Short mmCIF file of C-alpha atoms and ligand atoms in Angstrom, two decimals:
data_model
loop_
_atom_site.label_atom_id
_atom_site.label_comp_id
_atom_site.label_asym_id
_atom_site.label_seq_id
_atom_site.Cartn_x
_atom_site.Cartn_y
_atom_site.Cartn_z
CA MET A 13 -81.13 -87.22 -51.70
CA GLU A 14 -78.31 -89.74 -51.22
CA ARG A 15 -75.22 -88.68 -49.32
CA ARG A 16 -72.17 -88.61 -51.61
CA GLY A 17 -68.59 -87.33 -51.72
CA THR A 18 -68.17 -84.21 -53.87
CA ILE A 19 -64.99 -82.29 -54.72
CA THR A 20 -64.93 -78.80 -53.21
CA GLY A 21 -61.23 -77.90 -53.40
CA TRP A 22 -58.24 -78.71 -55.58
CA GLY A 23 -54.55 -77.88 -55.89
CA LYS A 24 -51.34 -79.05 -57.47
CA CYS A 25 -47.62 -78.69 -56.95
CA VAL A 26 -45.22 -78.90 -59.87
CA PRO A 27 -41.47 -78.93 -59.22
CA PRO A 28 -39.68 -75.93 -60.77
CA VAL A 29 -36.84 -77.94 -62.36
CA LYS A 30 -37.86 -79.46 -65.71
CA LEU A 31 -36.35 -82.31 -67.70
CA THR A 32 -36.99 -81.30 -71.32
CA ASN A 33 -36.76 -83.49 -74.38
CA ALA A 34 -33.66 -81.48 -75.36
CA ASP A 35 -32.08 -82.44 -71.99
CA LEU A 36 -32.96 -86.09 -72.62
CA GLU A 37 -31.23 -85.89 -76.03
CA GLN A 38 -28.04 -85.21 -74.04
CA LEU A 39 -28.58 -88.16 -71.69
CA VAL A 40 -29.80 -91.00 -73.93
CA ASP A 41 -30.08 -91.91 -77.62
CA THR A 42 -33.41 -90.23 -78.34
CA THR A 43 -34.93 -87.25 -80.12
CA ASP A 44 -37.53 -84.64 -79.34
CA ASP A 45 -39.51 -85.80 -82.41
CA TRP A 46 -39.60 -89.45 -81.27
CA ILE A 47 -40.72 -88.57 -77.75
CA VAL A 48 -43.42 -86.12 -78.87
CA GLU A 49 -44.78 -88.42 -81.57
CA ARG A 50 -44.85 -91.57 -79.39
CA THR A 51 -45.93 -90.01 -76.08
CA GLY A 52 -47.03 -86.36 -76.45
CA ILE A 53 -44.55 -85.35 -73.71
CA HIS A 54 -42.33 -82.23 -74.00
CA GLU A 55 -41.08 -81.85 -70.43
CA ARG A 56 -41.53 -83.33 -66.96
CA GLY A 57 -40.82 -82.09 -63.42
CA ILE A 58 -37.82 -83.40 -61.48
CA SER A 59 -38.25 -82.67 -57.79
CA HIS A 60 -35.47 -81.13 -55.68
CA VAL A 61 -37.56 -81.80 -52.54
CA GLU A 62 -39.23 -84.83 -50.94
CA VAL A 63 -42.71 -86.24 -51.56
CA THR A 64 -44.03 -84.67 -48.33
CA ASP A 65 -42.98 -81.22 -49.55
CA LEU A 66 -44.81 -81.65 -52.85
CA ALA A 67 -47.86 -83.09 -51.09
CA GLU A 68 -47.91 -80.29 -48.49
CA VAL A 69 -48.09 -77.52 -51.10
CA ALA A 70 -50.82 -79.27 -53.13
CA ALA A 71 -52.77 -80.03 -49.93
CA HIS A 72 -52.68 -76.44 -48.63
CA ARG A 73 -53.83 -75.20 -52.03
CA ALA A 74 -56.74 -77.67 -52.09
CA ILE A 75 -57.81 -76.88 -48.52
CA ALA A 76 -57.74 -73.13 -49.21
CA ALA A 77 -59.67 -73.64 -52.47
CA ALA A 78 -62.36 -75.40 -50.43
CA GLY A 79 -62.47 -72.47 -47.99
CA LEU A 80 -61.45 -74.78 -45.12
CA THR A 81 -58.59 -75.03 -42.65
CA VAL A 82 -56.50 -78.11 -41.82
CA GLU A 83 -58.53 -78.65 -38.61
CA ASP A 84 -61.64 -79.29 -40.73
CA ILE A 85 -60.12 -82.38 -42.39
CA ASP A 86 -61.18 -85.69 -40.79
CA LEU A 87 -59.38 -88.13 -43.11
CA ILE A 88 -56.21 -87.95 -45.21
CA ILE A 89 -55.64 -90.46 -47.98
CA VAL A 90 -52.38 -90.33 -49.93
CA ALA A 91 -52.12 -92.30 -53.16
CA THR A 92 -48.48 -92.91 -54.02
CA VAL A 93 -46.14 -95.54 -55.36
CA THR A 94 -43.08 -93.60 -54.14
CA PRO A 95 -43.67 -92.85 -50.44
CA GLU A 96 -40.68 -91.48 -48.56
CA ILE A 97 -40.78 -94.51 -46.27
CA SER A 98 -43.36 -97.21 -45.68
CA CYS A 99 -43.93 -96.58 -41.95
CA PRO A 100 -45.07 -94.04 -40.91
CA SER A 101 -47.21 -93.86 -44.01
CA GLN A 102 -46.91 -90.93 -46.38
CA ALA A 103 -50.35 -89.82 -45.17
CA CYS A 104 -49.21 -89.73 -41.51
CA THR A 105 -46.06 -87.83 -42.44
CA LEU A 106 -48.22 -85.33 -44.32
CA GLN A 107 -50.68 -85.10 -41.43
CA GLU A 108 -47.86 -84.09 -39.10
CA ARG A 109 -46.53 -81.54 -41.60
CA LEU A 110 -49.99 -80.00 -42.02
CA GLY A 111 -50.87 -80.19 -38.34
CA ALA A 112 -54.16 -81.82 -39.36
CA TRP A 113 -54.66 -83.37 -35.93
CA ASN A 114 -58.36 -84.16 -36.39
CA ALA A 115 -57.68 -86.51 -39.30
CA GLY A 116 -57.17 -90.25 -39.66
CA ALA A 117 -54.52 -91.02 -42.28
CA PHE A 118 -53.51 -93.88 -44.55
CA ASP A 119 -51.88 -94.58 -47.92
CA ILE A 120 -53.17 -96.31 -51.02
CA ASN A 121 -50.83 -98.03 -53.45
CA ALA A 122 -52.52 -98.83 -56.73
CA ALA A 123 -49.63 -97.30 -58.73
CA CYS A 124 -50.96 -95.04 -61.50
CA SER A 125 -54.55 -96.01 -60.62
CA GLY A 126 -54.01 -94.78 -57.04
CA TRP A 127 -55.95 -91.55 -57.48
CA VAL A 128 -59.03 -93.35 -58.79
CA TYR A 129 -58.81 -95.98 -56.02
CA GLY A 130 -58.42 -93.09 -53.57
CA SER A 131 -61.40 -91.15 -54.96
CA SER A 132 -63.50 -94.26 -54.75
CA THR A 133 -62.40 -94.99 -51.18
CA ALA A 134 -62.90 -91.38 -50.07
CA SER A 135 -66.41 -91.15 -51.49
CA ALA A 136 -67.36 -94.56 -50.06
CA MET A 137 -66.11 -93.46 -46.61
CA ILE A 138 -68.25 -90.33 -46.91
CA GLU A 139 -71.30 -92.31 -48.09
CA ALA A 140 -70.85 -94.67 -45.13
CA GLY A 141 -70.67 -91.76 -42.68
CA VAL A 142 -67.09 -92.62 -41.64
CA ALA A 143 -65.80 -89.22 -42.80
CA ASP A 144 -67.22 -85.81 -43.73
CA ARG A 145 -64.23 -83.96 -45.20
CA VAL A 146 -61.48 -85.98 -46.82
CA LEU A 147 -58.16 -84.66 -48.10
CA LEU A 148 -57.06 -86.86 -51.00
CA VAL A 149 -53.53 -86.41 -52.31
CA GLY A 150 -51.62 -88.04 -55.17
CA ALA A 151 -47.89 -87.36 -54.82
CA GLU A 152 -44.88 -88.90 -56.53
CA LYS A 153 -41.12 -88.57 -56.77
CA LEU A 154 -40.76 -91.04 -59.60
CA HIS A 155 -37.33 -89.90 -60.72
CA PHE A 156 -35.98 -91.71 -57.65
CA VAL A 157 -36.90 -95.10 -59.16
CA MET A 158 -36.01 -94.40 -62.80
CA ASP A 159 -32.84 -95.28 -64.67
CA TYR A 160 -31.71 -92.21 -66.63
CA TRP A 161 -29.66 -94.35 -69.03
CA ASP A 162 -32.75 -96.30 -70.16
CA ARG A 163 -34.43 -94.43 -73.00
CA SER A 164 -37.48 -96.69 -73.03
CA THR A 165 -38.59 -95.57 -69.54
CA CYS A 166 -36.83 -92.37 -68.44
CA ILE A 167 -38.59 -90.25 -71.05
CA LEU A 168 -42.02 -91.03 -69.64
CA PHE A 169 -42.18 -90.17 -65.97
CA GLY A 170 -42.23 -86.94 -63.95
CA ASP A 171 -42.63 -85.80 -60.34
CA GLY A 172 -45.46 -83.78 -58.83
CA ALA A 173 -48.48 -83.73 -56.57
CA GLY A 174 -52.18 -83.01 -56.83
CA ALA A 175 -54.82 -82.84 -54.14
CA ALA A 176 -58.55 -82.50 -53.67
CA VAL A 177 -60.90 -81.99 -50.76
CA MET A 178 -63.99 -84.19 -50.90
CA GLU A 179 -66.96 -83.24 -48.72
CA ALA A 180 -70.35 -84.78 -48.02
CA SER A 181 -73.21 -83.53 -50.16
CA THR A 182 -76.89 -84.45 -50.38
CA ALA A 183 -77.58 -82.15 -53.34
CA GLY A 184 -77.30 -84.86 -56.00
CA ASP A 185 -73.70 -84.08 -56.92
CA GLY A 186 -70.57 -86.14 -56.17
CA VAL A 187 -69.24 -89.57 -57.11
CA LEU A 188 -72.16 -91.41 -58.75
CA ALA A 189 -70.47 -94.70 -59.64
CA HIS A 190 -67.18 -96.55 -59.51
CA ASP A 191 -65.36 -99.37 -61.24
CA LEU A 192 -62.17 -100.83 -59.76
CA GLY A 193 -60.26 -103.80 -61.13
CA ALA A 194 -56.92 -105.55 -61.05
CA ASP A 195 -55.02 -108.43 -62.64
CA GLY A 196 -52.08 -109.44 -60.46
CA GLY A 197 -51.20 -112.05 -63.07
CA GLU A 198 -50.06 -109.23 -65.37
CA GLY A 199 -48.17 -107.52 -62.54
CA LYS A 200 -44.83 -108.53 -64.02
CA THR A 201 -45.29 -106.00 -66.86
CA MET A 202 -44.37 -103.10 -64.57
CA VAL A 203 -42.21 -103.72 -61.48
CA PHE A 204 -40.28 -101.42 -59.13
CA PRO A 205 -38.30 -104.11 -57.27
CA THR A 206 -36.43 -101.63 -55.14
CA LEU A 207 -38.95 -100.31 -52.58
CA GLY A 208 -39.80 -103.30 -50.39
CA THR A 209 -38.59 -105.96 -47.97
CA ARG A 210 -37.92 -108.75 -50.48
CA GLY A 211 -34.46 -110.34 -50.28
CA GLU A 212 -31.61 -110.64 -47.84
CA ILE A 213 -31.13 -107.97 -45.21
CA LEU A 214 -27.46 -107.53 -46.14
CA ARG A 215 -28.05 -107.16 -49.88
CA GLU A 216 -26.62 -103.95 -51.30
CA ARG A 217 -28.57 -102.03 -53.91
CA ASP A 218 -27.65 -103.42 -57.30
CA PRO A 219 -28.27 -101.46 -60.53
CA ALA A 220 -29.06 -104.71 -62.35
CA ILE A 221 -31.86 -105.53 -59.88
CA ASP A 222 -33.04 -102.20 -58.50
CA ARG A 223 -34.37 -100.80 -61.73
CA LEU A 224 -37.82 -100.41 -63.18
CA HIS A 225 -38.82 -103.46 -65.17
CA PHE A 226 -41.28 -102.33 -67.80
CA GLU A 227 -42.90 -103.97 -70.83
CA GLY A 228 -44.07 -100.80 -72.59
CA GLN A 229 -46.02 -102.38 -75.44
CA ASN A 230 -47.86 -104.87 -73.21
CA VAL A 231 -48.74 -102.10 -70.79
CA PHE A 232 -49.95 -100.01 -73.72
CA LYS A 233 -52.44 -102.68 -74.83
CA ILE A 234 -53.65 -103.42 -71.29
CA ALA A 235 -54.09 -99.69 -70.72
CA VAL A 236 -56.24 -98.98 -73.78
CA ARG A 237 -58.51 -101.99 -73.27
CA GLY A 238 -58.59 -101.57 -69.47
CA MET A 239 -59.57 -97.89 -69.47
CA GLU A 240 -62.20 -98.30 -72.16
CA SER A 241 -63.98 -101.20 -70.48
CA SER A 242 -63.67 -99.69 -67.02
CA VAL A 243 -65.27 -96.41 -68.15
CA ARG A 244 -68.08 -98.36 -69.83
CA ARG A 245 -68.80 -100.31 -66.62
CA ALA A 246 -68.74 -97.20 -64.43
CA LEU A 247 -71.03 -95.27 -66.82
CA GLU A 248 -73.44 -98.18 -66.96
CA ARG A 249 -73.62 -98.25 -63.16
CA ALA A 250 -74.34 -94.51 -63.18
CA ASP A 251 -76.91 -95.02 -65.97
CA ILE A 252 -75.13 -92.46 -68.14
CA LEU A 253 -74.26 -92.79 -71.84
CA PRO A 254 -70.77 -91.96 -73.18
CA GLU A 255 -72.26 -89.12 -75.25
CA ASP A 256 -73.53 -87.50 -72.05
CA VAL A 257 -70.04 -87.21 -70.58
CA ASP A 258 -68.82 -83.60 -70.43
CA LEU A 259 -65.16 -84.23 -69.62
CA VAL A 260 -62.88 -87.24 -69.23
CA VAL A 261 -59.87 -86.66 -66.97
CA PRO A 262 -57.67 -89.68 -67.68
CA HIS A 263 -54.40 -90.79 -66.16
CA GLN A 264 -51.73 -88.98 -68.18
CA ALA A 265 -49.55 -91.92 -69.25
CA ASN A 266 -49.22 -91.41 -72.97
CA ALA A 267 -51.23 -89.18 -75.34
CA ARG A 268 -51.62 -92.14 -77.72
CA ILE A 269 -53.13 -94.32 -74.97
CA ILE A 270 -55.58 -91.57 -74.01
CA ASN A 271 -56.55 -90.94 -77.64
CA ALA A 272 -57.02 -94.64 -78.40
CA ALA A 273 -59.12 -95.35 -75.29
CA THR A 274 -61.40 -92.31 -75.69
CA ARG A 275 -61.78 -92.91 -79.46
CA ARG A 276 -63.06 -96.41 -78.68
CA LEU A 277 -65.56 -94.85 -76.28
CA GLY A 278 -66.69 -92.39 -78.95
CA ILE A 279 -65.71 -89.41 -76.77
CA PRO A 280 -64.27 -86.55 -78.90
CA PRO A 281 -60.86 -84.98 -78.07
CA GLU A 282 -62.42 -81.68 -76.96
CA LYS A 283 -64.06 -83.59 -74.08
CA VAL A 284 -60.75 -85.08 -72.94
CA MET A 285 -58.36 -83.29 -70.56
CA MET A 286 -54.70 -83.64 -71.45
CA ASN A 287 -51.76 -81.88 -69.81
CA ILE A 288 -49.15 -84.60 -70.34
CA ALA A 289 -47.01 -82.31 -72.54
CA ASN A 290 -45.71 -80.42 -69.49
CA HIS A 291 -45.80 -83.07 -66.77
CA GLY A 292 -45.18 -86.50 -68.30
CA ASN A 293 -46.61 -89.47 -66.44
CA SER A 294 -46.71 -88.62 -62.74
CA ALA A 295 -48.51 -91.83 -61.68
CA ALA A 296 -51.00 -91.21 -58.85
CA ALA A 297 -50.46 -87.45 -59.14
CA SER A 298 -51.43 -87.18 -62.79
CA ILE A 299 -55.25 -87.10 -62.57
CA PRO A 300 -55.45 -84.52 -59.76
CA MET A 301 -52.93 -82.30 -61.60
CA ALA A 302 -55.06 -82.60 -64.76
CA LEU A 303 -58.27 -81.97 -62.80
CA ASN A 304 -56.67 -78.86 -61.29
CA ASP A 305 -55.78 -77.55 -64.77
CA ALA A 306 -59.22 -78.41 -66.19
CA LEU A 307 -60.86 -76.35 -63.44
CA ASP A 308 -58.41 -73.46 -63.81
CA GLU A 309 -59.06 -73.44 -67.57
CA GLY A 310 -62.83 -73.24 -66.97
CA ARG A 311 -63.47 -76.63 -68.56
CA ILE A 312 -65.79 -77.88 -65.79
CA SER A 313 -69.20 -76.32 -65.01
CA ALA A 314 -71.68 -77.07 -62.23
CA GLY A 315 -73.70 -80.19 -63.06
CA ASP A 316 -71.14 -81.56 -65.56
CA ILE A 317 -70.54 -85.30 -65.81
CA VAL A 318 -66.80 -85.79 -65.25
CA VAL A 319 -65.16 -89.20 -65.63
CA GLN A 320 -61.80 -90.04 -64.02
CA THR A 321 -60.10 -93.14 -65.41
CA ALA A 322 -56.71 -94.78 -64.93
CA PHE A 323 -54.64 -97.93 -65.30
CA GLY A 324 -51.32 -98.74 -63.71
CA GLY A 325 -48.90 -101.15 -62.12
CA GLY A 326 -50.32 -104.19 -60.41
CA VAL A 327 -51.87 -104.19 -62.96
CA THR A 328 -54.80 -102.09 -61.80
CA TRP A 329 -57.47 -99.99 -63.41
CA GLY A 330 -60.45 -97.95 -62.33
CA SER A 331 -62.93 -95.22 -63.15
CA THR A 332 -65.25 -92.91 -61.25
CA VAL A 333 -68.21 -90.99 -62.65
CA ILE A 334 -68.82 -87.65 -60.95
CA ARG A 335 -71.66 -85.16 -61.21
CA TRP A 336 -69.82 -81.92 -60.51
CA GLY A 337 -71.17 -79.69 -57.73
CA GLU A 338 -71.48 -75.91 -57.52
CA ARG A 339 -67.79 -75.25 -56.78
CA THR A 340 -65.85 -74.42 -59.95
CA THR A 341 -63.67 -71.57 -58.67
CA ARG A 342 -61.44 -71.42 -55.62
CA VAL A 343 -62.81 -69.95 -52.40
CA GLY A 344 -59.30 -69.06 -51.23
CA LYS A 345 -55.63 -69.27 -52.18
CA ALA A 346 -52.84 -70.67 -50.01
CA ASP A 347 -49.73 -68.59 -49.48
CA ILE A 348 -47.23 -71.42 -49.93
CA GLU A 349 -44.50 -72.26 -52.44
CA LEU A 350 -41.74 -74.85 -52.62
CA PRO A 351 -38.31 -73.62 -51.52
CA PRO A 352 -36.34 -72.33 -54.53
CA THR A 353 -33.29 -74.17 -55.89
CA ASP A 354 -30.22 -73.31 -57.97
CA LEU A 355 -29.66 -76.94 -58.96
CA THR A 356 -29.94 -77.92 -62.63
CA VAL A 357 -31.74 -81.02 -63.83
CA PHE A 358 -28.35 -82.60 -64.52
CA ASP A 359 -27.31 -81.94 -60.91
CA LEU A 360 -30.50 -83.60 -59.69
CA LEU A 361 -29.94 -86.69 -61.87
CA ALA A 362 -26.18 -87.04 -61.30
CA ASP A 363 -26.40 -89.68 -58.53
CA ASN A 364 -28.89 -91.71 -60.52
CA ARG A 365 -26.61 -91.70 -63.56
CA ALA A 366 -23.62 -92.69 -61.42
CA PHE A 367 -25.53 -95.58 -59.80
CA PHE A 368 -26.78 -97.10 -63.06
CA ALA A 369 -23.66 -96.44 -65.19
CA PRO A 370 -21.91 -99.76 -64.34
CA TYR A 371 -25.02 -101.71 -65.39
CA HIS A 372 -25.08 -100.08 -68.81
CA GLU A 373 -21.34 -100.54 -69.31
CA GLN A 374 -21.95 -104.31 -69.09
CA SER A 375 -25.29 -104.57 -70.84
CA ASP A 376 -26.98 -103.42 -74.04
CA ASP A 377 -30.44 -103.26 -72.40
O1 UT7 B 15 -48.80 -95.38 -66.14
C1 UT7 B 15 -48.50 -96.63 -66.68
C2 UT7 B 15 -47.10 -96.61 -67.14
N1 UT7 B 15 -46.83 -97.10 -68.43
C3 UT7 B 15 -47.03 -96.44 -69.60
O2 UT7 B 15 -47.69 -95.49 -69.66
C4 UT7 B 15 -46.35 -96.92 -70.83
C5 UT7 B 15 -47.16 -97.55 -71.88
N2 UT7 B 15 -46.32 -97.74 -73.06
C6 UT7 B 15 -45.91 -96.73 -73.85
O3 UT7 B 15 -46.24 -95.57 -73.58
C7 UT7 B 15 -45.13 -97.04 -75.10
O4 UT7 B 15 -45.06 -98.44 -75.25
C8 UT7 B 15 -43.69 -96.43 -75.08
C9 UT7 B 15 -43.78 -94.91 -75.20
C10 UT7 B 15 -42.97 -96.81 -73.82
C11 UT7 B 15 -42.91 -96.95 -76.29
O5 UT7 B 15 -43.58 -96.62 -77.49
P1 UT7 B 15 -43.79 -97.73 -78.61
O6 UT7 B 15 -44.45 -97.06 -79.73
O7 UT7 B 15 -44.48 -98.90 -77.96
O8 UT7 B 15 -42.30 -98.07 -79.01
P2 UT7 B 15 -41.57 -99.49 -78.99
O9 UT7 B 15 -41.34 -99.92 -77.59
O10 UT7 B 15 -42.30 -100.39 -79.93
O11 UT7 B 15 -40.19 -99.13 -79.64
C12 UT7 B 15 -40.07 -98.78 -81.02
C13 UT7 B 15 -38.62 -98.49 -81.32
C14 UT7 B 15 -37.66 -99.53 -80.78
O12 UT7 B 15 -36.58 -99.66 -81.70
P3 UT7 B 15 -36.53 -100.88 -82.74
O13 UT7 B 15 -36.54 -102.12 -81.89
O14 UT7 B 15 -37.77 -100.73 -83.57
O15 UT7 B 15 -35.25 -100.63 -83.46
C15 UT7 B 15 -37.12 -98.93 -79.51
O16 UT7 B 15 -35.83 -99.38 -79.19
O17 UT7 B 15 -38.25 -97.25 -80.66
C16 UT7 B 15 -37.07 -97.46 -79.88
N3 UT7 B 15 -37.13 -96.58 -78.72
C17 UT7 B 15 -36.73 -95.30 -78.78
N4 UT7 B 15 -36.21 -94.56 -79.78
C18 UT7 B 15 -35.92 -93.28 -79.50
C19 UT7 B 15 -37.59 -96.85 -77.48
N5 UT7 B 15 -37.48 -95.76 -76.72
C20 UT7 B 15 -36.96 -94.78 -77.49
C21 UT7 B 15 -36.61 -93.43 -77.28
N6 UT7 B 15 -36.11 -92.73 -78.30
N7 UT7 B 15 -36.79 -92.82 -76.09
#
C-alpha cells in the first residue's frame, strides 16, 4: 500500500478572553443581529499572550493525543499570517519552546489557506520519505492587525491555534489527494500592509496605511467559487464523489460562505463542520480548531472521507481529501494551560483603539 501522511493527534488552544457581539456593540456601530445573520459569529478569542504561547499549548495537546513526545517529531510546519517576527520563523521559535530538537522547522504563509497548504506539504514530505512524524500548527493573533473602529472587518476575526500530528501510514488511510491554487492578481482584495519590509526604514507606523485593506464582497464571491471548484478537483483526483464525503471541515470565514459553497457541492449541512459561532475567523488556525472539535464531538469515524477546504489572502485556495485512520480518540492528554489573566477584552484592545482613533477622526471609512 502507498505511504501517506495520516493524522494521529490533534489539539487546539483558545484564548480565555472573548470579544462578544455585545462588546462589539459598545465599540462600533453594529448589532448582534447583523453580525449573527451575516456571519454566524457570536464571539471570538482575543489573546492576552503571544502566538508562540497559543501554538505551544495546541502542539503539546496534539503530541499527547498521538501518544508521542516532542523528541519523536522530525518536522514542524507552522501556518500563520501573524508570526511574532519573520526571522527566526514562528516554527523555529516554537521548536525552541517545545524542545523538539530532532525536528526541522519552517513557516507557511498562505493566509487563511495556510492549514490546507501545510497539510498538503506535510503529507507530501511524508510520501517522499523526507519526514515520518510532522507537527503541523496553525496559529494566529489576528487582533494585532485589526482596526477595532472598522465595523466591516473587526467583527470577523479571532485569535487561536490548532495543531495536528501527521504520521506515515501504509494502511490505506491518510491524505489521498490535494488541490492548491492561487491568483495573485486578486491579492489586492485582502492586504495586511503592516507586517513586511516595504517602504522607508524611517517610516513610522501610520493608522491610515497600517490597516487591513479588505473588499468583503469580492472576497465572498471568490471564496464560494474557489472552495467549490477546489473541492471538486481534489475529489476527482481521489476518485471520490461528493455524495461519498462523510465530513467537510472548511475554513471558518463566514457561515454564509460555508453554506453557499457546500450547497453548490450538494453536501448537506449535517456533513459540514462549523464552529465559527465561538471562534470567528481565525485564519490558518480555523480548520485545525474545527477538526479538533469534530473529533471531540465524535463526528469522525475510522475510514471516513474527510475534506478540508479553504480560501484566503493572496488570494489562495486549496483542499485535501483524507481517508481517516484508526485514531479517533486521544491516546493521552497534555497537562498544559495558558497563563490566566485578569485583563478584560477592552483592556486588550485599548492600544489598538488609541492607535487607530486619529484615522477615524479624519475619515468616514
Ligand atoms: O478568510 C478570508 C477572510 N475574508 C472573509 O471571510 C470575508 C468575506 N466577506 C464577508 O464575510 C462579508 O462580505 C462581510 C461579512 C464582511 C460583509 O457582509 P455583506 O453581506 O457582504 O455586507 P456588505 O459589505 O454588503 O454591507 C451591507 C451593509 C452596508 O451598509 P449600506 O452600504 O448597505 O448602508 C455596510 O456598511 O452593512 C453595513 N455593515 C454593517 N452593518 C452593521 C458592514 N459591516 C457592518 C456591521 N454592522 N458590522
